[in-house]
């Protein structure tokens, strides 16, 4: 299959429009139609219905294969370009806002690192596409259990840190004097919806096995100080790694006692590790022990 045709197909399926895909890709609508027709002829089956534009059963199956394939092609290109452009040492690291603690940050080299903060679901794609050499992603998990990550491409994930989680409360909150809190007791509380800075509310619902956790304010940033300011002002609660919650000014961090979950951080990479990436992976393994 021609990857150019495959890329056009994925774009049309994602946007559900030939004209929108043509605009995004910089092609004419006629060229996009020709690409889809050529791919359907090659595979000898219809991939899209036209009104509305939607994948057929065969087209949906192709999408499952196409996205990882295109990511690996992008990764190959990015790695070759990076090696050619920067033969010296260098490391690009994609992280979530709460993936770095003092120990993992201390393992980073003191020079040649580019750090990019991304939403949790985008870190695996950045590593798979070659936009980042390594990823540090975090989330809620049972102790020693792996994270449930998007299946974007074959990636290696290794756990590098686990720590307790805590509920971030404003000072003076009725629950601020507690030694511990149960997640089930907070289902009807006011929560901050801050997926880029705190542990996402959908993960709280999954961990508690129930609905609830109603958001009262949406924060789309990744700055923990802003999150703490919102929590301190009474706009809602947030769940954070214990170390991050304790560092938030104007708030109180109360450990979560049930369910038994931890904040887990994993290192992601594609293929064999070399150079600075291998060095960092080795340091993080040492850090964990």
mmCIF file of C-alpha atoms in Angstrom:
data_model
loop_
_atom_site.group_PDB
_atom_site.id
_atom_site.type_symbol
_atom_site.label_atom_id
_atom_site.label_comp_id
_atom_site.label_asym_id
_atom_site.label_seq_id
_atom_site.Cartn_x
_atom_site.Cartn_y
_atom_site.Cartn_z
ATOM 1 C CA UNK A 1 0.000 0.000 0.000
ATOM 2 C CA UNK A 2 1.198 3.476 -0.866
ATOM 3 C CA UNK A 3 1.656 5.414 2.421
ATOM 4 C CA UNK A 4 0.532 8.643 0.707
ATOM 5 C CA UNK A 5 -2.800 7.011 -0.148
ATOM 6 C CA UNK A 6 -3.029 5.596 3.360
ATOM 7 C CA UNK A 7 -2.418 9.010 4.905
ATOM 8 C CA UNK A 8 -5.154 10.525 2.742
ATOM 9 C CA UNK A 9 -7.555 7.759 3.768
ATOM 10 C CA UNK A 10 -6.862 8.246 7.504
ATOM 11 C CA UNK A 11 -7.412 12.007 7.150
ATOM 12 C CA UNK A 12 -10.718 11.597 5.281
ATOM 13 C CA UNK A 13 -11.938 9.065 7.862
ATOM 14 C CA UNK A 14 -10.912 11.310 10.761
ATOM 15 C CA UNK A 15 -12.583 14.423 9.352
ATOM 16 C CA UNK A 16 -15.535 12.548 7.758
ATOM 17 C CA UNK A 17 -15.199 14.862 4.768
ATOM 18 C CA UNK A 18 -13.381 14.761 1.427
ATOM 19 C CA UNK A 19 -13.331 18.554 1.175
ATOM 20 C CA UNK A 20 -12.010 19.079 4.731
ATOM 21 C CA UNK A 21 -9.328 16.451 4.130
ATOM 22 C CA UNK A 22 -8.310 18.178 0.891
ATOM 23 C CA UNK A 23 -8.005 21.487 2.749
ATOM 24 C CA UNK A 24 -5.890 19.972 5.548
ATOM 25 C CA UNK A 25 -3.599 18.036 3.181
ATOM 26 C CA UNK A 26 -3.255 20.814 0.605
ATOM 27 C CA UNK A 27 -4.756 18.713 -2.229
ATOM 28 C CA UNK A 28 -7.709 19.327 -4.482
ATOM 29 C CA UNK A 29 -10.896 17.469 -3.617
ATOM 30 C CA UNK A 30 -10.555 15.595 -6.898
ATOM 31 C CA UNK A 31 -7.071 14.391 -5.930
ATOM 32 C CA UNK A 32 -8.358 13.161 -2.571
ATOM 33 C CA UNK A 33 -11.149 11.231 -4.315
ATOM 34 C CA UNK A 34 -8.595 9.705 -6.685
ATOM 35 C CA UNK A 35 -6.398 8.643 -3.755
ATOM 36 C CA UNK A 36 -9.309 6.881 -2.037
ATOM 37 C CA UNK A 37 -10.402 5.226 -5.282
ATOM 38 C CA UNK A 38 -6.840 4.011 -5.957
ATOM 39 C CA UNK A 39 -6.563 2.555 -2.434
ATOM 40 C CA UNK A 40 -9.952 0.835 -2.741
ATOM 41 C CA UNK A 41 -8.909 -0.578 -6.118
ATOM 42 C CA UNK A 42 -5.634 -1.842 -4.635
ATOM 43 C CA UNK A 43 -7.446 -3.575 -1.751
ATOM 44 C CA UNK A 44 -10.406 -4.602 -3.925
ATOM 45 C CA UNK A 45 -12.971 -3.427 -1.407
ATOM 46 C CA UNK A 46 -14.899 -0.293 -0.446
ATOM 47 C CA UNK A 47 -13.326 1.541 2.491
ATOM 48 C CA UNK A 48 -15.726 4.474 2.903
ATOM 49 C CA UNK A 49 -19.407 5.143 2.493
ATOM 50 C CA UNK A 50 -19.985 8.490 0.783
ATOM 51 C CA UNK A 51 -23.171 9.877 2.334
ATOM 52 C CA UNK A 52 -22.318 10.170 5.150
ATOM 53 C CA UNK A 53 -18.567 9.729 4.851
ATOM 54 C CA UNK A 54 -17.762 6.877 7.242
ATOM 55 C CA UNK A 55 -15.534 3.781 7.264
ATOM 56 C CA UNK A 56 -16.999 0.472 6.141
ATOM 57 C CA UNK A 57 -16.242 -2.610 8.238
ATOM 58 C CA UNK A 58 -13.136 -3.225 6.129
ATOM 59 C CA UNK A 59 -12.221 0.460 6.330
ATOM 60 C CA UNK A 60 -12.487 0.470 10.132
ATOM 61 C CA UNK A 61 -10.145 -2.506 10.309
ATOM 62 C CA UNK A 62 -7.679 -0.748 7.999
ATOM 63 C CA UNK A 63 -7.715 2.293 10.308
ATOM 64 C CA UNK A 64 -6.563 0.109 13.212
ATOM 65 C CA UNK A 65 -3.500 -0.891 11.173
ATOM 66 C CA UNK A 66 -2.950 2.412 9.385
ATOM 67 C CA UNK A 67 -2.404 4.739 12.352
ATOM 68 C CA UNK A 68 0.446 2.701 13.913
ATOM 69 C CA UNK A 69 2.008 2.166 10.461
ATOM 70 C CA UNK A 70 2.026 5.885 9.698
ATOM 71 C CA UNK A 71 3.403 6.652 13.160
ATOM 72 C CA UNK A 72 6.282 4.228 12.600
ATOM 73 C CA UNK A 73 7.031 5.829 9.216
ATOM 74 C CA UNK A 74 7.093 9.264 10.890
ATOM 75 C CA UNK A 75 9.341 7.841 13.595
ATOM 76 C CA UNK A 76 11.795 6.472 11.037
ATOM 77 C CA UNK A 77 11.945 9.798 9.217
ATOM 78 C CA UNK A 78 12.302 11.801 12.459
ATOM 79 C CA UNK A 79 15.088 9.574 13.763
ATOM 80 C CA UNK A 80 17.080 9.701 10.531
ATOM 81 C CA UNK A 81 16.686 13.472 10.285
ATOM 82 C CA UNK A 82 17.639 13.900 13.937
ATOM 83 C CA UNK A 83 20.768 11.751 13.563
ATOM 84 C CA UNK A 84 21.806 13.649 10.456
ATOM 85 C CA UNK A 85 21.131 17.080 11.939
ATOM 86 C CA UNK A 86 22.477 16.507 15.452
ATOM 87 C CA UNK A 87 25.162 13.840 15.491
ATOM 88 C CA UNK A 88 26.156 15.016 18.971
ATOM 89 C CA UNK A 89 24.324 13.890 22.093
ATOM 90 C CA UNK A 90 20.808 15.186 22.709
ATOM 91 C CA UNK A 91 17.569 13.956 24.204
ATOM 92 C CA UNK A 92 13.941 14.916 23.603
ATOM 93 C CA UNK A 93 11.602 13.890 26.400
ATOM 94 C CA UNK A 94 7.789 14.100 26.339
ATOM 95 C CA UNK A 95 6.229 14.144 29.808
ATOM 96 C CA UNK A 96 2.893 14.633 31.491
ATOM 97 C CA UNK A 97 2.587 17.491 33.986
ATOM 98 C CA UNK A 98 2.798 15.258 37.052
ATOM 99 C CA UNK A 99 5.166 12.559 35.744
ATOM 100 C CA UNK A 100 8.311 14.255 37.048
ATOM 101 C CA UNK A 101 9.016 14.206 40.754
ATOM 102 C CA UNK A 102 12.252 15.213 42.474
ATOM 103 C CA UNK A 103 13.778 11.761 42.013
ATOM 104 C CA UNK A 104 12.955 11.332 38.308
ATOM 105 C CA UNK A 105 13.912 14.937 37.551
ATOM 106 C CA UNK A 106 17.193 14.342 39.323
ATOM 107 C CA UNK A 107 17.964 11.502 36.899
ATOM 108 C CA UNK A 108 17.874 13.836 33.870
ATOM 109 C CA UNK A 109 21.181 14.795 32.234
ATOM 110 C CA UNK A 110 22.316 18.331 33.055
ATOM 111 C CA UNK A 111 22.655 19.347 29.385
ATOM 112 C CA UNK A 112 21.190 18.535 25.985
ATOM 113 C CA UNK A 113 17.628 17.777 27.125
ATOM 114 C CA UNK A 114 14.478 19.177 25.512
ATOM 115 C CA UNK A 115 11.438 18.664 27.733
ATOM 116 C CA UNK A 116 7.902 18.913 26.340
ATOM 117 C CA UNK A 117 4.774 18.707 28.520
ATOM 118 C CA UNK A 118 1.879 16.979 26.739
ATOM 119 C CA UNK A 119 -1.551 15.573 27.678
ATOM 120 C CA UNK A 120 -1.370 11.941 28.846
ATOM 121 C CA UNK A 121 -2.878 10.430 25.699
ATOM 122 C CA UNK A 122 -0.442 12.318 23.453
ATOM 123 C CA UNK A 123 2.799 11.133 25.053
ATOM 124 C CA UNK A 124 2.696 7.600 23.545
ATOM 125 C CA UNK A 125 1.999 9.036 20.073
ATOM 126 C CA UNK A 126 4.910 11.478 20.413
ATOM 127 C CA UNK A 127 7.274 8.594 21.221
ATOM 128 C CA UNK A 128 5.835 6.330 18.527
ATOM 129 C CA UNK A 129 6.145 9.042 15.855
ATOM 130 C CA UNK A 130 9.728 9.949 16.802
ATOM 131 C CA UNK A 131 8.779 13.439 17.969
ATOM 132 C CA UNK A 132 10.266 12.412 21.331
ATOM 133 C CA UNK A 133 13.062 9.966 22.125
ATOM 134 C CA UNK A 134 11.440 8.963 25.391
ATOM 135 C CA UNK A 135 8.190 9.537 27.224
ATOM 136 C CA UNK A 136 7.314 9.758 30.889
ATOM 137 C CA UNK A 137 3.622 9.142 31.431
ATOM 138 C CA UNK A 138 1.699 8.727 34.685
ATOM 139 C CA UNK A 139 -1.664 7.674 35.996
ATOM 140 C CA UNK A 140 -3.653 5.760 38.605
ATOM 141 C CA UNK A 141 -3.018 2.034 38.961
ATOM 142 C CA UNK A 142 -3.172 -0.750 41.482
ATOM 143 C CA UNK A 143 0.237 -1.209 43.142
ATOM 144 C CA UNK A 144 2.732 -2.786 40.685
ATOM 145 C CA UNK A 145 0.097 -2.933 37.892
ATOM 146 C CA UNK A 146 1.016 -1.380 34.509
ATOM 147 C CA UNK A 147 -0.791 1.701 33.213
ATOM 148 C CA UNK A 148 -3.557 1.306 30.658
ATOM 149 C CA UNK A 149 -2.048 3.273 27.737
ATOM 150 C CA UNK A 150 -3.417 4.021 24.243
ATOM 151 C CA UNK A 151 -2.389 1.295 21.783
ATOM 152 C CA UNK A 152 -0.858 3.555 19.125
ATOM 153 C CA UNK A 153 2.160 1.428 18.171
ATOM 154 C CA UNK A 154 4.513 -1.180 19.643
ATOM 155 C CA UNK A 155 6.157 0.604 22.580
ATOM 156 C CA UNK A 156 8.158 -0.623 25.537
ATOM 157 C CA UNK A 157 6.928 0.626 28.911
ATOM 158 C CA UNK A 158 8.815 0.203 32.166
ATOM 159 C CA UNK A 159 7.709 1.378 35.585
ATOM 160 C CA UNK A 160 10.104 3.885 37.126
ATOM 161 C CA UNK A 161 8.193 5.249 40.131
ATOM 162 C CA UNK A 162 5.153 4.672 42.331
ATOM 163 C CA UNK A 163 3.877 6.851 45.163
ATOM 164 C CA UNK A 164 0.651 7.411 47.126
ATOM 165 C CA UNK A 165 -1.985 9.841 45.905
ATOM 166 C CA UNK A 166 -3.684 12.629 47.838
ATOM 167 C CA UNK A 167 -6.783 14.775 47.605
ATOM 168 C CA UNK A 168 -5.988 18.480 47.229
ATOM 169 C CA UNK A 169 -8.274 20.538 49.505
ATOM 170 C CA UNK A 170 -8.414 24.255 50.299
ATOM 171 C CA UNK A 171 -7.208 25.234 53.768
ATOM 172 C CA UNK A 172 -10.191 25.362 56.100
ATOM 173 C CA UNK A 173 -12.120 22.682 54.186
ATOM 174 C CA UNK A 174 -14.215 20.495 56.573
ATOM 175 C CA UNK A 175 -12.200 17.423 55.519
ATOM 176 C CA UNK A 176 -8.769 19.074 55.704
ATOM 177 C CA UNK A 177 -8.049 17.749 59.204
ATOM 178 C CA UNK A 178 -8.596 14.106 58.257
ATOM 179 C CA UNK A 179 -5.685 11.637 58.274
ATOM 180 C CA UNK A 180 -7.044 9.947 55.148
ATOM 181 C CA UNK A 181 -9.975 10.004 52.742
ATOM 182 C CA UNK A 182 -11.936 7.372 50.842
ATOM 183 C CA UNK A 183 -12.644 8.145 47.209
ATOM 184 C CA UNK A 184 -16.166 6.783 47.573
ATOM 185 C CA UNK A 185 -16.937 9.497 50.142
ATOM 186 C CA UNK A 186 -16.052 12.217 47.626
ATOM 187 C CA UNK A 187 -18.276 11.149 44.714
ATOM 188 C CA UNK A 188 -20.634 14.103 45.237
ATOM 189 C CA UNK A 189 -17.947 16.692 46.018
ATOM 190 C CA UNK A 190 -17.084 19.601 43.729
ATOM 191 C CA UNK A 191 -14.094 18.666 41.528
ATOM 192 C CA UNK A 192 -11.724 20.493 39.229
ATOM 193 C CA UNK A 193 -11.689 18.978 35.739
ATOM 194 C CA UNK A 194 -7.980 19.379 34.994
ATOM 195 C CA UNK A 195 -6.829 16.379 32.902
ATOM 196 C CA UNK A 196 -3.523 18.035 32.006
ATOM 197 C CA UNK A 197 -2.525 18.881 35.585
ATOM 198 C CA UNK A 198 -4.351 16.461 37.919
ATOM 199 C CA UNK A 199 -5.359 12.837 37.591
ATOM 200 C CA UNK A 200 -8.359 12.842 35.187
ATOM 201 C CA UNK A 201 -11.869 12.482 36.568
ATOM 202 C CA UNK A 202 -12.674 9.525 34.306
ATOM 203 C CA UNK A 203 -9.821 7.606 35.979
ATOM 204 C CA UNK A 204 -11.358 8.438 39.376
ATOM 205 C CA UNK A 205 -14.696 7.031 38.228
ATOM 206 C CA UNK A 206 -12.977 3.881 36.983
ATOM 207 C CA UNK A 207 -10.993 3.471 40.202
ATOM 208 C CA UNK A 208 -14.126 3.923 42.332
ATOM 209 C CA UNK A 209 -16.342 1.849 40.048
ATOM 210 C CA UNK A 210 -19.059 4.491 40.021
ATOM 211 C CA UNK A 211 -20.317 7.660 38.358
ATOM 212 C CA UNK A 212 -20.166 11.074 40.023
ATOM 213 C CA UNK A 213 -17.113 13.296 40.491
ATOM 214 C CA UNK A 214 -18.994 16.227 38.985
ATOM 215 C CA UNK A 215 -16.688 18.938 37.600
ATOM 216 C CA UNK A 216 -17.449 22.530 38.530
ATOM 217 C CA UNK A 217 -14.594 24.178 36.635
ATOM 218 C CA UNK A 218 -12.545 23.070 33.625
ATOM 219 C CA UNK A 219 -8.822 23.867 33.533
ATOM 220 C CA UNK A 220 -7.068 22.937 30.277
ATOM 221 C CA UNK A 221 -3.554 23.908 31.319
ATOM 222 C CA UNK A 222 -0.731 21.903 32.864
ATOM 223 C CA UNK A 223 0.597 24.350 35.468
ATOM 224 C CA UNK A 224 0.359 22.905 38.979
ATOM 225 C CA UNK A 225 0.567 26.332 40.646
ATOM 226 C CA UNK A 226 -2.539 27.470 38.737
ATOM 227 C CA UNK A 227 -4.298 24.261 39.736
ATOM 228 C CA UNK A 228 -3.391 24.853 43.397
ATOM 229 C CA UNK A 229 -4.655 28.441 43.193
ATOM 230 C CA UNK A 230 -8.012 27.233 41.876
ATOM 231 C CA UNK A 231 -8.244 24.563 44.587
ATOM 232 C CA UNK A 232 -7.246 27.044 47.309
ATOM 233 C CA UNK A 233 -9.990 29.409 46.117
ATOM 234 C CA UNK A 234 -12.583 26.668 46.606
ATOM 235 C CA UNK A 235 -13.323 25.910 42.946
ATOM 236 C CA UNK A 236 -13.021 22.164 43.480
ATOM 237 C CA UNK A 237 -10.918 19.234 44.633
ATOM 238 C CA UNK A 238 -8.168 17.513 42.665
ATOM 239 C CA UNK A 239 -6.281 14.234 42.965
ATOM 240 C CA UNK A 240 -2.495 14.457 42.696
ATOM 241 C CA UNK A 241 0.635 12.470 43.507
ATOM 242 C CA UNK A 242 1.272 12.987 47.221
ATOM 243 C CA UNK A 243 4.585 14.819 46.655
ATOM 244 C CA UNK A 244 2.969 17.287 44.233
ATOM 245 C CA UNK A 245 -0.077 17.818 46.440
ATOM 246 C CA UNK A 246 2.075 18.588 49.497
ATOM 247 C CA UNK A 247 3.967 21.243 47.553
ATOM 248 C CA UNK A 248 0.811 23.151 46.545
ATOM 249 C CA UNK A 249 0.544 26.472 48.397
ATOM 250 C CA UNK A 250 -2.698 27.448 50.120
ATOM 251 C CA UNK A 251 -3.994 23.888 50.158
ATOM 252 C CA UNK A 252 -3.949 20.745 52.296
ATOM 253 C CA UNK A 253 -3.010 17.297 50.955
ATOM 254 C CA UNK A 254 -4.951 14.422 52.521
ATOM 255 C CA UNK A 255 -3.779 10.922 51.506
ATOM 256 C CA UNK A 256 -6.266 8.661 49.717
ATOM 257 C CA UNK A 257 -6.761 5.477 51.736
ATOM 258 C CA UNK A 258 -9.290 3.623 49.559
ATOM 259 C CA UNK A 259 -9.376 2.234 46.977
ATOM 260 C CA UNK A 260 -5.790 0.984 47.148
ATOM 261 C CA UNK A 261 -4.261 2.786 44.195
ATOM 262 C CA UNK A 262 -0.952 4.514 43.524
ATOM 263 C CA UNK A 263 0.382 7.182 41.228
ATOM 264 C CA UNK A 264 2.534 5.237 38.759
ATOM 265 C CA UNK A 265 5.064 6.677 36.312
ATOM 266 C CA UNK A 266 6.304 4.729 33.294
ATOM 267 C CA UNK A 267 9.116 5.322 30.823
ATOM 268 C CA UNK A 268 8.131 4.771 27.178
ATOM 269 C CA UNK A 269 10.416 4.094 24.228
ATOM 270 C CA UNK A 270 10.261 2.592 20.750
ATOM 271 C CA UNK A 271 12.991 0.205 19.604
ATOM 272 C CA UNK A 272 16.415 -0.197 21.156
ATOM 273 C CA UNK A 273 17.741 2.511 23.467
ATOM 274 C CA UNK A 274 20.994 4.208 22.550
ATOM 275 C CA UNK A 275 23.134 7.097 23.746
ATOM 276 C CA UNK A 276 21.519 9.603 26.088
ATOM 277 C CA UNK A 277 18.195 7.733 26.056
ATOM 278 C CA UNK A 278 19.840 4.522 27.283
ATOM 279 C CA UNK A 279 21.729 6.511 29.918
ATOM 280 C CA UNK A 280 18.552 8.080 31.270
ATOM 281 C CA UNK A 281 16.731 4.724 31.318
ATOM 282 C CA UNK A 282 19.585 3.226 33.332
ATOM 283 C CA UNK A 283 19.532 6.152 35.789
ATOM 284 C CA UNK A 284 15.784 5.833 36.274
ATOM 285 C CA UNK A 285 16.160 2.113 37.004
ATOM 286 C CA UNK A 286 18.790 2.981 39.604
ATOM 287 C CA UNK A 287 16.525 5.728 40.977
ATOM 288 C CA UNK A 288 13.691 3.241 41.437
ATOM 289 C CA UNK A 289 15.778 0.726 43.384
#
